Coordinates of C-alpha atoms in Angstrom, one line a residue:
M29 CA 87.9 98.7 -28.6
A30 CA 88.7 102.1 -30.1
D31 CA 85.2 103.3 -29.4
A32 CA 85.4 102.2 -25.8
E33 CA 88.7 104.1 -25.4
V34 CA 87.1 107.3 -26.8
N35 CA 84.1 107.0 -24.4
N36 CA 86.4 106.2 -21.5
P37 CA 89.8 107.8 -22.2
T38 CA 91.1 107.0 -18.7
G39 CA 90.8 103.3 -19.4
L40 CA 89.2 102.8 -15.9
Q41 CA 86.1 100.8 -15.4
T42 CA 82.9 102.8 -14.7
T43 CA 80.8 101.6 -11.7
K44 CA 78.3 100.2 -14.2
E45 CA 81.0 98.2 -15.9
Q46 CA 82.3 96.9 -12.6
D47 CA 78.8 95.8 -11.6
E48 CA 78.2 94.0 -14.8
E49 CA 81.6 92.3 -14.6
R50 CA 80.9 91.1 -11.1
L51 CA 77.5 89.8 -12.3
A52 CA 79.3 88.0 -15.1
E53 CA 81.8 86.4 -12.6
L54 CA 78.7 85.1 -10.8
G55 CA 77.5 83.6 -14.0
Y56 CA 74.9 86.0 -15.3
K57 CA 74.5 88.6 -18.0
Q58 CA 73.0 92.0 -17.3
E59 CA 69.3 91.7 -18.3
L60 CA 67.5 94.1 -16.0
K61 CA 68.1 97.9 -16.2
R62 CA 70.7 99.0 -13.7
N63 CA 69.7 102.5 -12.7
W64 CA 68.8 102.3 -9.0
S65 CA 70.9 104.4 -6.5
L66 CA 71.5 103.7 -2.8
L67 CA 68.5 105.8 -2.0
H68 CA 66.3 103.9 -4.4
N69 CA 67.6 100.5 -3.1
F70 CA 67.0 101.6 0.6
G71 CA 63.6 103.1 -0.3
V72 CA 62.2 99.8 -1.7
S73 CA 63.1 97.8 1.5
F74 CA 62.0 100.7 3.7
S75 CA 58.7 100.8 1.8
I76 CA 58.2 97.1 2.0
I77 CA 59.0 97.0 5.8
S78 CA 56.5 99.9 6.0
V79 CA 56.2 100.2 9.8
I80 CA 52.9 101.9 9.4
T81 CA 51.6 98.8 7.5
G82 CA 52.6 96.2 10.1
I83 CA 51.8 98.2 13.1
T84 CA 48.4 99.5 11.9
T85 CA 47.1 96.2 10.5
L86 CA 48.3 94.2 13.5
F87 CA 47.6 96.8 16.2
E88 CA 44.4 94.9 17.2
Y89 CA 46.4 91.7 17.5
G90 CA 49.1 93.4 19.6
L91 CA 46.6 94.9 22.0
S92 CA 44.8 91.7 22.6
T93 CA 47.9 89.5 22.7
G94 CA 50.0 90.9 25.5
G95 CA 48.8 94.5 25.4
P96 CA 50.9 97.7 25.5
A97 CA 53.8 96.2 27.4
V98 CA 54.4 93.5 24.9
M99 CA 54.0 95.9 22.0
S100 CA 56.5 98.5 23.2
V101 CA 59.1 96.3 24.9
G102 CA 58.6 93.6 22.3
W103 CA 59.4 96.0 19.5
I104 CA 62.8 96.8 21.1
V105 CA 63.7 93.1 21.6
V106 CA 62.6 92.1 18.1
C107 CA 64.5 95.0 16.5
F108 CA 67.7 94.2 18.4
F109 CA 67.8 90.6 17.2
T110 CA 66.6 91.5 13.7
M111 CA 69.7 93.6 13.3
F112 CA 71.8 90.5 13.7
V113 CA 69.9 88.9 10.8
A114 CA 70.3 92.1 8.7
L115 CA 74.0 92.2 9.4
G116 CA 74.5 88.6 8.4
M117 CA 72.4 89.2 5.2
A118 CA 74.3 92.4 4.4
E119 CA 77.7 90.7 4.6
I120 CA 76.5 88.0 2.2
V121 CA 74.8 90.3 -0.3
S122 CA 78.0 92.3 -0.4
A123 CA 79.8 89.2 -1.7
I124 CA 77.0 87.9 -3.9
P125 CA 74.9 90.7 -5.3
T126 CA 72.3 89.0 -7.5
S127 CA 68.5 89.2 -7.8
G128 CA 68.1 85.6 -6.6
G129 CA 69.0 86.6 -3.1
P130 CA 68.9 84.0 -0.3
Y131 CA 68.6 80.8 -2.5
F132 CA 71.5 81.9 -4.6
W133 CA 73.6 82.7 -1.5
A134 CA 72.9 79.3 -0.1
A135 CA 74.0 77.6 -3.3
I136 CA 77.3 79.6 -3.4
L137 CA 78.1 79.1 0.2
A138 CA 77.4 75.4 0.4
P139 CA 79.8 72.6 -0.6
D140 CA 79.5 71.4 -4.2
D141 CA 77.6 68.2 -3.2
K142 CA 75.0 70.2 -1.2
S143 CA 74.8 73.4 -3.3
A144 CA 71.7 72.5 -5.4
F145 CA 69.8 71.1 -2.4
A146 CA 70.5 74.3 -0.3
A147 CA 69.4 76.5 -3.2
W148 CA 66.2 74.5 -3.8
V149 CA 65.0 74.5 -0.1
T150 CA 65.9 78.1 0.5
G151 CA 64.3 79.2 -2.7
W152 CA 61.0 77.6 -1.9
F153 CA 60.8 79.1 1.6
N154 CA 61.8 82.5 0.2
L155 CA 59.1 82.2 -2.4
L156 CA 56.5 81.3 0.3
G157 CA 57.6 84.3 2.4
Q158 CA 57.6 86.7 -0.6
V159 CA 54.1 85.6 -1.6
A160 CA 52.7 85.7 2.0
V161 CA 54.2 89.2 2.7
T162 CA 52.6 90.6 -0.4
T163 CA 49.3 89.0 0.8
G164 CA 49.7 90.4 4.3
I165 CA 50.4 93.9 3.0
S166 CA 47.8 94.2 0.3
F167 CA 45.1 92.3 2.2
G168 CA 45.8 94.5 5.2
C169 CA 45.3 97.5 2.9
A170 CA 42.0 96.1 1.8
N171 CA 40.9 95.6 5.4
L172 CA 41.9 99.2 6.2
I173 CA 39.9 100.5 3.2
S174 CA 36.9 98.4 4.3
T175 CA 37.1 99.7 7.9
T176 CA 37.6 103.3 7.0
A177 CA 34.6 103.1 4.6
T178 CA 32.3 102.3 7.5
V179 CA 33.1 105.7 9.2
Q180 CA 30.3 108.2 8.4
S181 CA 28.6 105.8 6.0
N182 CA 26.2 102.8 5.9
Y183 CA 28.8 100.6 4.3
S184 CA 29.0 97.1 5.8
P185 CA 32.2 95.1 5.1
T186 CA 32.0 91.4 4.3
P187 CA 34.8 88.9 3.6
G188 CA 33.6 88.9 -0.1
K189 CA 33.8 92.6 -0.5
T190 CA 37.2 92.8 1.2
I191 CA 38.5 90.1 -1.2
G192 CA 37.2 92.1 -4.1
I193 CA 39.0 95.2 -2.9
Y194 CA 42.1 93.1 -2.4
A195 CA 41.9 91.8 -6.0
A196 CA 41.7 95.4 -7.3
L197 CA 44.8 96.4 -5.3
L198 CA 46.8 93.5 -6.7
I199 CA 45.8 94.4 -10.2
S200 CA 46.9 98.0 -9.7
H201 CA 50.3 96.8 -8.4
G202 CA 50.6 94.3 -11.2
V203 CA 49.9 96.9 -13.9
L204 CA 52.4 99.4 -12.5
N205 CA 55.1 96.8 -12.1
S206 CA 54.6 95.5 -15.6
F207 CA 54.5 98.7 -17.6
G208 CA 55.6 101.5 -15.3
V209 CA 59.2 100.4 -14.5
K210 CA 60.5 104.0 -15.0
L211 CA 57.6 105.3 -12.9
L212 CA 58.5 103.0 -10.1
R213 CA 61.7 105.0 -9.3
Y214 CA 59.6 108.1 -8.8
L215 CA 56.9 106.3 -6.8
N216 CA 59.8 104.9 -4.7
N217 CA 60.8 108.5 -3.8
V218 CA 57.2 109.3 -2.9
S219 CA 57.0 106.2 -0.8
V220 CA 60.2 107.1 1.1
V221 CA 58.7 110.6 1.9
L222 CA 55.4 109.1 3.0
H223 CA 57.1 106.5 5.2
S224 CA 59.4 109.0 6.8
I225 CA 58.0 112.6 6.8
G226 CA 54.4 111.3 6.5
V227 CA 54.7 108.8 9.4
T228 CA 56.5 111.2 11.6
S229 CA 53.9 113.9 11.0
F230 CA 51.1 111.4 11.6
A231 CA 52.7 110.4 15.0
I232 CA 53.3 114.0 16.0
A233 CA 49.8 115.0 15.1
I234 CA 48.3 112.2 17.3
L235 CA 50.5 113.1 20.3
S236 CA 49.9 116.8 20.1
K237 CA 46.1 116.6 19.5
A238 CA 45.3 113.9 22.0
P239 CA 43.2 115.4 24.9
T240 CA 44.9 113.2 27.4
H241 CA 47.9 110.9 27.5
Q242 CA 48.5 107.5 29.2
P243 CA 51.2 107.3 31.8
A244 CA 54.5 105.5 31.0
K245 CA 53.5 102.7 33.3
F246 CA 50.5 102.0 31.0
V247 CA 52.7 101.9 27.9
F248 CA 55.6 99.8 29.2
A249 CA 54.0 97.7 32.0
T250 CA 50.4 97.0 31.1
F251 CA 49.8 93.4 30.2
Y252 CA 46.5 92.4 28.6
D253 CA 45.2 88.9 27.5
G254 CA 42.4 89.0 25.0
T255 CA 43.2 85.6 23.4
G256 CA 40.0 83.9 24.6
D257 CA 37.9 83.0 27.6
P258 CA 39.9 81.9 29.4
G259 CA 42.9 83.3 27.6
W260 CA 46.2 81.6 27.1
S261 CA 47.7 83.4 30.1
V262 CA 45.3 81.2 32.2
R263 CA 45.5 78.0 30.1
A264 CA 49.3 78.2 29.6
S265 CA 51.1 81.3 31.1
P266 CA 51.5 85.0 30.6
A267 CA 54.9 84.3 29.0
Y268 CA 53.1 82.3 26.3
V269 CA 50.9 85.3 25.5
A270 CA 53.9 87.7 25.5
I271 CA 55.8 85.4 23.1
A272 CA 52.8 85.1 20.8
G273 CA 52.4 88.8 20.9
L274 CA 55.8 89.3 19.2
L275 CA 54.2 88.6 15.9
M276 CA 53.3 92.3 15.3
S277 CA 56.9 93.4 15.6
A278 CA 58.5 90.4 13.9
Y279 CA 56.1 90.6 10.9
T280 CA 56.6 94.4 10.6
I281 CA 60.4 94.1 10.3
T282 CA 60.5 91.8 7.3
G283 CA 61.1 92.3 3.6
Y284 CA 64.5 93.9 3.8
D285 CA 65.8 91.3 1.5
A286 CA 64.3 93.5 -1.3
S287 CA 67.6 95.3 -1.3
A288 CA 69.3 92.1 -2.3
H289 CA 66.6 91.1 -4.9
L290 CA 67.2 94.5 -6.6
S291 CA 70.9 94.3 -6.5
E292 CA 71.1 93.6 -10.3
E293 CA 69.3 96.9 -10.8
T294 CA 71.4 98.8 -8.3
Q295 CA 74.6 100.8 -9.0
N296 CA 77.7 99.8 -7.0
A297 CA 75.6 96.9 -5.7
S298 CA 78.4 95.2 -3.6
W299 CA 78.3 98.3 -1.3
N300 CA 74.9 99.9 -1.8
A301 CA 72.8 96.7 -1.5
P302 CA 74.2 95.8 2.0
I303 CA 73.9 99.4 3.2
G304 CA 70.4 99.4 1.8
V305 CA 69.6 96.4 4.0
L306 CA 71.0 97.9 7.2
M307 CA 69.6 101.4 6.6
S308 CA 66.1 100.1 6.0
V309 CA 66.1 98.0 9.2
G310 CA 67.6 100.8 11.3
A311 CA 65.4 103.5 10.1
S312 CA 62.3 101.3 10.4
A313 CA 63.2 100.4 14.0
V314 CA 63.3 104.1 15.0
F315 CA 60.3 105.2 13.0
G316 CA 58.3 102.2 14.2
F317 CA 59.1 102.7 17.9
F318 CA 58.0 106.3 17.6
L319 CA 54.8 105.3 15.9
I320 CA 53.9 102.7 18.5
L321 CA 54.6 105.0 21.4
S322 CA 52.5 107.8 19.8
L323 CA 49.5 105.4 19.4
L324 CA 49.8 103.8 22.9
F325 CA 50.3 107.1 24.8
S326 CA 47.3 108.6 22.9
I327 CA 44.7 105.8 23.7
Q328 CA 41.8 107.6 25.4
N329 CA 39.9 104.6 26.6
F330 CA 41.6 101.2 26.6
E331 CA 38.5 99.0 26.8
K332 CA 36.7 101.0 24.1
T333 CA 39.8 100.8 21.9
V334 CA 40.2 97.1 22.3
D335 CA 36.5 96.4 21.7
S336 CA 35.9 99.1 19.1
D337 CA 32.7 99.3 17.2
V338 CA 34.7 99.9 14.0
E339 CA 36.8 96.8 14.8
Q340 CA 40.1 98.6 14.2
P341 CA 41.8 100.1 17.2
V342 CA 43.9 102.6 15.2
V343 CA 40.8 104.0 13.6
Q344 CA 39.1 104.2 17.0
I345 CA 42.1 106.1 18.4
L346 CA 41.9 108.6 15.5
I347 CA 38.2 109.0 15.9
D348 CA 38.6 109.7 19.7
I349 CA 41.2 112.4 18.9
F350 CA 40.3 114.0 15.6
G351 CA 36.6 113.0 15.1
E352 CA 35.3 111.0 12.2
K353 CA 36.3 113.4 9.4
G354 CA 39.8 113.8 10.8
A355 CA 40.1 110.0 11.2
I356 CA 39.2 109.5 7.6
A357 CA 41.8 112.0 6.4
L358 CA 44.6 110.4 8.4
M359 CA 43.5 106.9 7.5
T360 CA 43.8 108.0 3.8
L361 CA 47.5 108.8 4.5
V362 CA 47.9 105.3 6.1
I363 CA 46.3 103.6 3.2
L364 CA 48.5 105.4 0.8
C365 CA 51.6 104.2 2.7
V366 CA 50.3 100.6 2.7
W367 CA 49.4 100.7 -1.0
H368 CA 53.0 101.8 -1.8
A369 CA 54.3 99.0 0.4
G370 CA 52.2 96.4 -1.5
L371 CA 53.4 97.8 -4.8
F372 CA 57.1 97.4 -3.9
S373 CA 56.5 94.0 -2.2
M374 CA 55.3 92.8 -5.6
T375 CA 58.4 94.3 -7.2
S376 CA 60.7 92.3 -4.9
N377 CA 58.5 89.2 -5.1
S378 CA 58.7 89.2 -9.0
R379 CA 62.4 89.7 -9.0
M380 CA 62.9 86.7 -6.7
M381 CA 60.7 84.5 -8.9
F382 CA 62.5 85.7 -12.0
G383 CA 65.9 84.7 -10.5
F384 CA 64.6 81.4 -9.3
S385 CA 63.0 80.5 -12.6
R386 CA 66.2 81.6 -14.4
D387 CA 68.0 78.9 -12.4
G388 CA 65.4 76.2 -13.0
G389 CA 63.5 76.4 -9.7
L390 CA 60.3 77.5 -11.5
P391 CA 59.3 76.6 -15.1
H392 CA 61.4 78.3 -17.8
L393 CA 58.2 80.1 -18.9
F394 CA 58.9 82.6 -16.1
T395 CA 62.4 83.7 -17.2
H396 CA 61.0 86.0 -19.9
V397 CA 61.9 89.7 -19.6
D398 CA 59.8 92.1 -21.7
A399 CA 62.3 93.8 -24.1
R400 CA 60.3 97.0 -24.3
F401 CA 59.6 97.6 -20.6
Q402 CA 62.6 95.6 -19.2
S403 CA 60.5 94.0 -16.5
P404 CA 59.7 90.3 -15.8
I405 CA 56.0 90.6 -16.6
R406 CA 55.2 86.9 -16.2
T407 CA 56.6 86.6 -12.7
I408 CA 54.8 89.8 -11.7
W409 CA 51.4 88.3 -12.5
L410 CA 52.4 84.9 -11.0
A411 CA 53.2 86.8 -7.8
A412 CA 49.8 88.5 -8.0
T413 CA 47.9 85.3 -8.6
L414 CA 49.6 83.3 -5.8
S415 CA 49.1 86.2 -3.4
F416 CA 45.4 86.3 -4.2
L417 CA 45.1 82.5 -3.6
L418 CA 46.7 82.7 -0.2
A419 CA 44.0 85.1 1.0
I420 CA 41.1 82.8 0.0
P421 CA 40.9 81.2 3.5
S422 CA 39.9 84.6 4.9
L423 CA 36.4 83.9 3.5
G424 CA 36.0 81.3 6.3
S425 CA 38.6 82.1 9.0
E426 CA 38.7 84.7 11.8
V427 CA 42.4 84.5 12.1
A428 CA 43.4 84.3 8.4
F429 CA 45.2 87.6 8.4
A430 CA 47.3 86.8 11.5
A431 CA 48.1 83.4 9.9
A432 CA 49.1 85.0 6.6
T433 CA 51.5 87.4 8.5
S434 CA 52.9 84.5 10.5
I435 CA 53.5 82.5 7.2
A436 CA 55.2 85.5 5.7
T437 CA 57.5 86.0 8.8
I438 CA 58.4 82.3 9.0
G439 CA 58.9 81.8 5.2
L440 CA 61.2 84.9 4.9
Y441 CA 63.2 84.3 8.1
I442 CA 63.9 80.7 7.3
S443 CA 65.1 81.8 3.8
Y444 CA 67.2 84.5 5.5
G445 CA 68.6 82.1 8.1
L446 CA 69.5 79.2 5.9
P447 CA 72.3 80.9 3.9
I448 CA 73.6 82.5 7.1
L449 CA 73.7 79.0 8.6
V450 CA 75.4 77.6 5.6
G451 CA 78.0 80.3 5.7
L452 CA 78.5 79.6 9.4
L453 CA 79.0 75.9 8.8
Y454 CA 81.2 76.3 5.8
P455 CA 83.3 79.4 6.3
G456 CA 85.9 78.4 3.8
N457 CA 83.3 79.0 0.9
F458 CA 82.5 82.5 2.1
K459 CA 84.8 85.0 0.4
K460 CA 83.8 88.4 1.8
G461 CA 82.9 91.5 -0.2
P462 CA 83.5 95.1 0.6
F463 CA 81.1 94.9 3.6
N464 CA 83.0 92.7 6.0
L465 CA 82.1 92.0 9.7
R466 CA 85.6 90.4 10.2
F467 CA 86.0 88.9 13.7
A468 CA 82.3 89.5 14.6
S469 CA 81.0 87.6 11.5
R470 CA 80.5 84.2 13.1
I471 CA 79.1 85.6 16.4
V472 CA 76.5 87.6 14.4
A473 CA 75.6 84.6 12.3
L474 CA 75.1 82.3 15.3
V475 CA 72.8 84.8 17.1
A476 CA 70.9 85.3 13.8
V477 CA 70.3 81.6 13.2
C478 CA 69.1 81.1 16.8
Y479 CA 66.7 84.0 16.5
V480 CA 65.3 82.6 13.3
F481 CA 64.8 79.2 14.9
F482 CA 63.0 80.8 17.9
L483 CA 60.6 82.8 15.6
T484 CA 59.8 79.7 13.5
I485 CA 58.6 77.8 16.7
I486 CA 56.6 80.6 18.4
L487 CA 54.7 81.7 15.3
C488 CA 53.3 78.3 14.7
L489 CA 51.7 78.2 18.2
P490 CA 47.9 78.7 18.6
Q491 CA 46.9 82.3 19.0
Q492 CA 43.3 82.0 20.2
N493 CA 41.6 79.8 22.8
P494 CA 39.7 77.6 22.3
V495 CA 41.2 76.3 19.1
D496 CA 38.5 75.4 16.5
S497 CA 37.9 75.7 12.8
Q498 CA 37.5 79.5 13.0
T499 CA 40.5 80.2 15.3
L500 CA 43.0 77.6 14.0
N501 CA 46.4 79.0 13.2
Y502 CA 47.0 77.4 9.8
T503 CA 50.5 78.7 9.7
P504 CA 52.0 75.2 10.5
V505 CA 49.9 73.7 7.7
A506 CA 51.0 76.2 5.0
V507 CA 54.7 76.1 6.1
G508 CA 54.4 72.3 6.4
I509 CA 53.1 72.0 2.9
V510 CA 55.9 74.0 1.5
A511 CA 58.5 72.1 3.6
L512 CA 57.0 68.8 2.4
W513 CA 57.0 70.0 -1.2
A514 CA 60.6 71.3 -1.0
F515 CA 62.1 68.2 0.6
G516 CA 59.8 65.7 -1.1
S517 CA 60.2 67.0 -4.6
W518 CA 63.9 67.2 -4.1
F519 CA 64.3 63.6 -3.2
L520 CA 61.7 62.3 -5.6
W521 CA 62.8 64.1 -8.8
A522 CA 64.3 67.6 -8.5
R523 CA 67.7 66.2 -7.4
R524 CA 68.0 64.5 -10.8
W525 CA 67.9 67.8 -12.8
F526 CA 68.2 70.9 -10.6
T527 CA 71.8 71.9 -10.4
G528 CA 71.5 75.2 -8.6
P529 CA 72.4 78.6 -10.1
I530 CA 73.1 78.5 -13.8
R531 CA 76.1 80.1 -15.4
Q532 CA 74.5 82.0 -18.4
I533 CA 77.7 83.6 -19.5
E534 CA 79.7 80.4 -19.5
A535 CA 76.9 78.6 -21.3
E536 CA 76.6 81.2 -24.1
R537 CA 80.3 81.4 -24.5
I538 CA 80.5 77.7 -25.4
G539 CA 77.5 77.9 -27.7
I540 CA 74.7 76.6 -25.5
S541 CA 71.3 78.3 -25.8
V542 CA 70.1 79.2 -22.3
T543 CA 66.6 79.6 -23.6
E544 CA 66.4 76.1 -25.0
P545 CA 64.6 73.7 -22.6
G546 CA 67.0 70.9 -21.4
A547 CA 70.1 72.4 -23.1
L548 CA 71.7 73.4 -19.9
E549 CA 70.9 70.1 -18.1
Q550 CA 72.4 68.2 -21.0
A551 CA 75.5 70.3 -21.0
E552 CA 76.0 69.8 -17.3
A553 CA 75.5 66.0 -17.7
E554 CA 78.2 66.0 -20.4
G555 CA 80.5 67.9 -18.1
K556 CA 80.5 71.1 -20.2
L557 CA 79.1 73.1 -17.2
N558 CA 79.7 72.5 -13.5
G559 CA 76.3 73.9 -12.5
K560 CA 77.7 76.0 -9.7
V561 CA 79.2 79.5 -9.8
S562 CA 82.0 80.8 -7.7
V563 CA 81.8 83.6 -5.2
N564 CA 85.4 84.6 -5.8
A565 CA 85.9 87.8 -7.7
S566 CA 88.5 87.9 -10.4
S567 CA 91.6 89.9 -9.7

């Protein structure tokens, strides 16, 4: 005690001590290294959202599914409603700053008799979304590398070659996340620069160098249906195509829950984590809109761009403006941005899995944190493995990438929406943190939940006509399997032992080993632990 007084003569708690005390109140000890600032926290989410990743990799999808009008106006609409989800998430993470994120929030906000069930279902949907978004980003990067390699060369991409590039990217991300934790902070700074100054310079260069520019009517009012012959605008309606075309925008603005998953590594997390969520969404909305407009205004020949020989409209736009050598140089910048996004997506992914396994949602094997590197190495490689497996259907499906991005969007947004819904239904359990929406809280939550429901429905719809084995949108299948697993496993066996978030601090104080399999379950059965933590901060 005397030493503590010498080191802190004022007797006031440091920010780090306050963070660790708050984490202890939520039932956990500080295991991960807490050295991330607001900028670092924002940077990870901003990098994972990576507007240049979503827009570039799905630009072809956007042009053929609604065209420029849906891409430009749809971006505004999606960003507007996404901000409601971000506000709801920010308010929750301010009160509950733990690496578990959405599944932990659901457990805290639900009544005691529904807490474990809410955590279990939310956790599995978040895991699905986390894995799928890592797949979408890194597999998109592999596709960009394959496409760029065809410019000025005889390289011929195949699904097998692309999968090989994808595997190499996942390995590079896994190695850096495992052994380069200190390096991640510096790479995060590089990523923020690339995604802000780099993307801005990229967009300005395109606009300034383009020989001609499309009129505003083309960018904001041109509808195009390339979903088949006939397209869905004929078989269904233009509105159907426009709704399906929102995927590009909806997928791009995902992953901002990374600020929550990194809250146990963030200083002053109750304030910096929610601000990190909002900053990342707001900045991405602005940068993304500017990037979309720069590309659409700079299209030289719409038909040639849609049916490009290189099969990537962004590459075609760059070739038309800068020539082949200039296009390769600028695509290298794009690929660097996407690589960084994939790197930090795996960071967020592994932290979520670490938190979920710590609470019993995954096998106890994955709770291990390497003492030397202070990183959850086992969940890092679990994330890499699952992400690779999710891309295997690309070997035999023309729409595999679009399906992977739909799965990511649905999985993440369901996991975002469930705790917001629980907080809306049981407001008495929601004790607000420093970031408080006050009277607007319930209105924001209602709009957010409705938007998540809307996205879940539209992203399961067929995207190409006719629907066959090559064009089947397997999103409902993947989401359905996870839903069946989450609900089926709960009612068959998980409800007998899964109790939701585990109070490590409380367990250790009464002599229970949190590393011994079954010890916590036995303690809870004997009434030594209640299995649920409290959101209330001590006074």
